[in-house]
């Protein structure tokens, strides 16, 4: 099972966004299961679960993990093809954002367009590398910084721009024989605070009357 995979096909994206099919995908990331096993978990008849599983299988979101004999019936054990999925902008190709259409380094929407292009491009590279059975050379840096003031943030952005610009000027070789272009994206945005999951509240059993 892959850690994450990209969905580029619009039909596959539509299948994955169906609430019940999404629930089945989540169940199958925990381990292989049959339609009968899943039916008891999601509260649907086995035939309905089988219908959804076949749709997921057609689009490569689940796959056969094995079979087992149960009485006179052979059950198919299915598993998710990945632990998580990302939908590429290619699934909405006609309306995918185009960062080249506008350029405003202080625009959150332009940053969003850049992020969408990053998902699209890296997803396509992963798909191609997987088919060619080759490794994909990538690098990512993720971190957090807390600024004491807006002035400090502005100074950081200026130094970051100058530093990255100097590195690009140092290593960029337009005429290098056999060279390969690489895209560099640097983003800075406020950290999104994810609320902690509330712990389950245990309730004491009700006293039984004698």
Coordinates of C-alpha atoms in Angstrom, one line a residue:
X1 CA 0.0 0.0 0.0
X2 CA 1.3 3.4 -0.9
X3 CA 1.4 6.2 1.7
X4 CA -0.4 8.6 -0.7
X5 CA -1.5 8.5 -4.3
X6 CA -3.0 11.0 -6.7
X7 CA -6.3 10.8 -8.5
X8 CA -6.1 12.4 -11.9
X9 CA -9.2 11.0 -13.6
X10 CA -12.4 13.0 -13.1
X11 CA -14.5 9.8 -13.0
X12 CA -12.2 8.3 -10.3
X13 CA -12.5 11.6 -8.4
X14 CA -16.3 11.5 -8.5
X15 CA -16.2 7.9 -7.2
X16 CA -13.9 8.7 -4.4
X17 CA -16.0 11.7 -3.3
X18 CA -19.2 9.6 -2.8
X19 CA -19.7 9.6 1.0
X20 CA -20.2 5.8 1.3
X21 CA -17.4 4.9 -1.0
X22 CA -15.1 7.3 0.9
X23 CA -16.2 5.5 4.1
X24 CA -15.3 2.1 2.5
X25 CA -11.9 3.4 1.4
X26 CA -11.3 4.6 5.0
X27 CA -12.2 1.1 6.3
X28 CA -10.0 -0.6 3.8
X29 CA -6.9 1.5 4.7
X30 CA -7.0 -0.3 8.1
X31 CA -6.6 -3.7 6.4
X32 CA -8.2 -6.1 3.9
X33 CA -11.9 -6.9 4.3
X34 CA -14.7 -8.6 2.5
X35 CA -18.0 -7.2 1.5
X36 CA -19.6 -9.1 4.3
X37 CA -17.2 -7.7 6.9
X38 CA -17.7 -4.2 5.6
X39 CA -21.4 -4.5 5.5
X40 CA -21.6 -5.0 9.2
X41 CA -19.4 -1.9 9.8
X42 CA -21.1 0.5 7.5
X43 CA -24.7 -0.7 8.0
X44 CA -25.5 -1.7 4.4
X45 CA -26.5 -4.9 2.7
X46 CA -23.6 -7.0 1.4
X47 CA -24.9 -6.6 -2.2
X48 CA -24.8 -2.8 -1.9
X49 CA -21.3 -2.9 -0.5
X50 CA -20.2 -5.2 -3.4
X51 CA -21.7 -2.6 -5.8
X52 CA -19.6 0.2 -4.3
X53 CA -16.5 -1.9 -4.1
X54 CA -16.7 -2.8 -7.8
X55 CA -16.9 0.9 -8.7
X56 CA -13.8 1.6 -6.5
X57 CA -12.0 -1.3 -8.1
X58 CA -12.7 -0.2 -11.7
X59 CA -10.9 3.1 -10.9
X60 CA -7.9 1.5 -9.2
X61 CA -8.8 2.8 -5.7
X62 CA -9.1 -0.7 -4.2
X63 CA -7.6 -4.0 -5.3
X64 CA -7.9 -7.7 -4.6
X65 CA -5.8 -8.7 -1.6
X66 CA -6.8 -12.4 -1.5
X67 CA -9.7 -14.8 -1.3
X68 CA -11.0 -17.0 1.4
X69 CA -13.5 -19.9 1.6
X70 CA -16.4 -19.4 3.9
X71 CA -18.9 -22.3 3.7
X72 CA -19.9 -22.7 0.1
X73 CA -18.9 -19.1 -0.8
X74 CA -15.5 -17.7 -1.8
X75 CA -15.1 -14.2 -0.4
X76 CA -12.9 -11.6 -2.1
X77 CA -10.8 -9.7 0.4
X78 CA -10.2 -6.1 -0.8
X79 CA -7.7 -3.5 0.3
X80 CA -7.2 0.2 -0.5
X81 CA -4.4 0.9 -2.9
X82 CA -3.2 3.8 -0.7
X83 CA -3.4 5.0 2.8
X84 CA -4.6 8.4 1.6
X85 CA -5.6 10.1 -1.7
X86 CA -5.1 13.5 -3.2
X87 CA -7.3 14.7 -6.1
X88 CA -5.2 16.5 -8.8
X89 CA -6.5 19.6 -10.5
X90 CA -6.3 17.5 -13.7
X91 CA -9.5 15.9 -12.5
X92 CA -11.1 19.4 -13.2
X93 CA -8.8 20.2 -16.1
X94 CA -11.1 22.7 -17.8
X95 CA -11.2 24.9 -14.7
X96 CA -7.9 24.2 -13.0
X97 CA -6.1 27.3 -11.7
X98 CA -3.4 28.9 -13.9
X99 CA -0.7 30.8 -11.9
X100 CA 0.6 32.2 -15.1
X101 CA -2.7 34.2 -15.5
X102 CA -1.7 36.5 -12.7
X103 CA 1.3 37.0 -10.4
X104 CA 0.9 38.7 -7.0
X105 CA 3.4 37.4 -4.3
X106 CA 1.1 38.8 -1.6
X107 CA -2.0 37.2 -2.9
X108 CA -3.3 34.1 -1.0
X109 CA -5.3 33.1 -4.1
X110 CA -2.1 33.1 -6.2
X111 CA -0.5 30.9 -3.6
X112 CA -3.4 28.6 -3.8
X113 CA -3.0 28.4 -7.6
X114 CA 0.7 27.6 -7.1
X115 CA -0.2 24.9 -4.6
X116 CA -2.7 23.4 -7.1
X117 CA -0.1 23.4 -9.8
X118 CA 2.4 21.7 -7.4
X119 CA -0.1 18.9 -6.7
X120 CA -0.8 18.5 -10.4
X121 CA 2.8 18.4 -11.5
X122 CA 4.1 16.2 -8.7
X123 CA 1.2 13.9 -9.2
X124 CA 1.9 13.5 -12.9
X125 CA 5.6 13.0 -12.1
X126 CA 4.7 10.2 -9.6
X127 CA 2.4 8.6 -12.1
X128 CA 5.1 8.6 -14.8
X129 CA 7.9 7.5 -12.5
X130 CA 5.7 4.6 -11.3
X131 CA 5.0 3.4 -14.8
X132 CA 8.7 3.7 -15.7
X133 CA 9.7 2.0 -12.4
X134 CA 12.2 4.9 -11.8
X135 CA 12.9 6.9 -8.7
X136 CA 11.8 10.5 -8.6
X137 CA 14.3 13.1 -7.4
X138 CA 12.4 15.7 -5.3
X139 CA 13.0 17.7 -2.1
X140 CA 10.7 19.5 0.3
X141 CA 11.3 21.6 3.3
X142 CA 8.6 22.2 5.9
X143 CA 8.9 24.3 9.1
X144 CA 7.3 26.9 11.3
X145 CA 8.6 30.3 12.3
X146 CA 7.0 32.7 14.9
X147 CA 7.4 36.4 14.2
X148 CA 7.5 38.9 17.0
X149 CA 6.0 41.6 14.7
X150 CA 4.8 42.3 11.2
X151 CA 8.0 44.2 10.6
X152 CA 10.0 41.1 11.4
X153 CA 7.9 39.1 9.0
X154 CA 8.5 41.6 6.2
X155 CA 12.2 41.6 6.9
X156 CA 12.2 37.8 6.8
X157 CA 10.4 37.8 3.5
X158 CA 13.0 40.2 2.1
X159 CA 16.0 38.2 3.2
X160 CA 14.3 34.9 2.0
X161 CA 13.7 36.5 -1.4
X162 CA 17.3 37.7 -1.7
X163 CA 18.8 34.4 -0.4
X164 CA 16.8 32.2 -2.7
X165 CA 17.4 34.6 -5.6
X166 CA 21.1 34.4 -5.0
X167 CA 21.0 30.6 -5.0
X168 CA 19.1 30.5 -8.2
X169 CA 21.5 32.9 -9.9
X170 CA 24.4 30.8 -8.7
X171 CA 23.2 27.4 -9.9
X172 CA 21.0 28.2 -12.9
X173 CA 22.7 27.2 -16.1
X174 CA 20.6 28.0 -19.2
X175 CA 23.0 26.2 -21.6
X176 CA 24.0 23.2 -19.6
X177 CA 24.2 20.2 -21.9
X178 CA 21.9 17.4 -20.5
X179 CA 20.6 19.8 -17.9
X180 CA 17.0 19.5 -16.5
X181 CA 14.7 22.3 -15.5
X182 CA 13.4 22.2 -11.9
X183 CA 10.6 24.3 -10.4
X184 CA 11.1 25.9 -7.0
X185 CA 8.1 27.0 -4.9
X186 CA 8.5 28.8 -1.6
X187 CA 5.4 29.7 0.4
X188 CA 4.8 31.4 3.7
X189 CA 1.4 31.6 5.4
X190 CA -0.1 31.7 8.9
X191 CA -0.2 28.3 10.6
X192 CA -3.7 26.8 10.7
X193 CA -4.5 25.7 14.2
X194 CA -6.1 22.3 14.2
X195 CA -8.3 21.9 17.3
X196 CA -7.4 18.8 19.3
X197 CA -9.7 15.8 19.2
X198 CA -11.9 15.7 22.2
X199 CA -11.3 12.6 24.3
X200 CA -14.1 10.1 24.5
X201 CA -16.3 10.6 27.6
X202 CA -16.9 7.5 29.5
X203 CA -20.3 7.3 31.1
X204 CA -21.0 5.1 34.1
X205 CA -23.6 2.4 33.6
X206 CA -27.0 3.3 34.9
X207 CA -27.9 1.6 38.2
X208 CA -30.4 -1.2 37.7
X209 CA -33.4 -1.2 39.9
X210 CA -33.9 -4.2 42.0

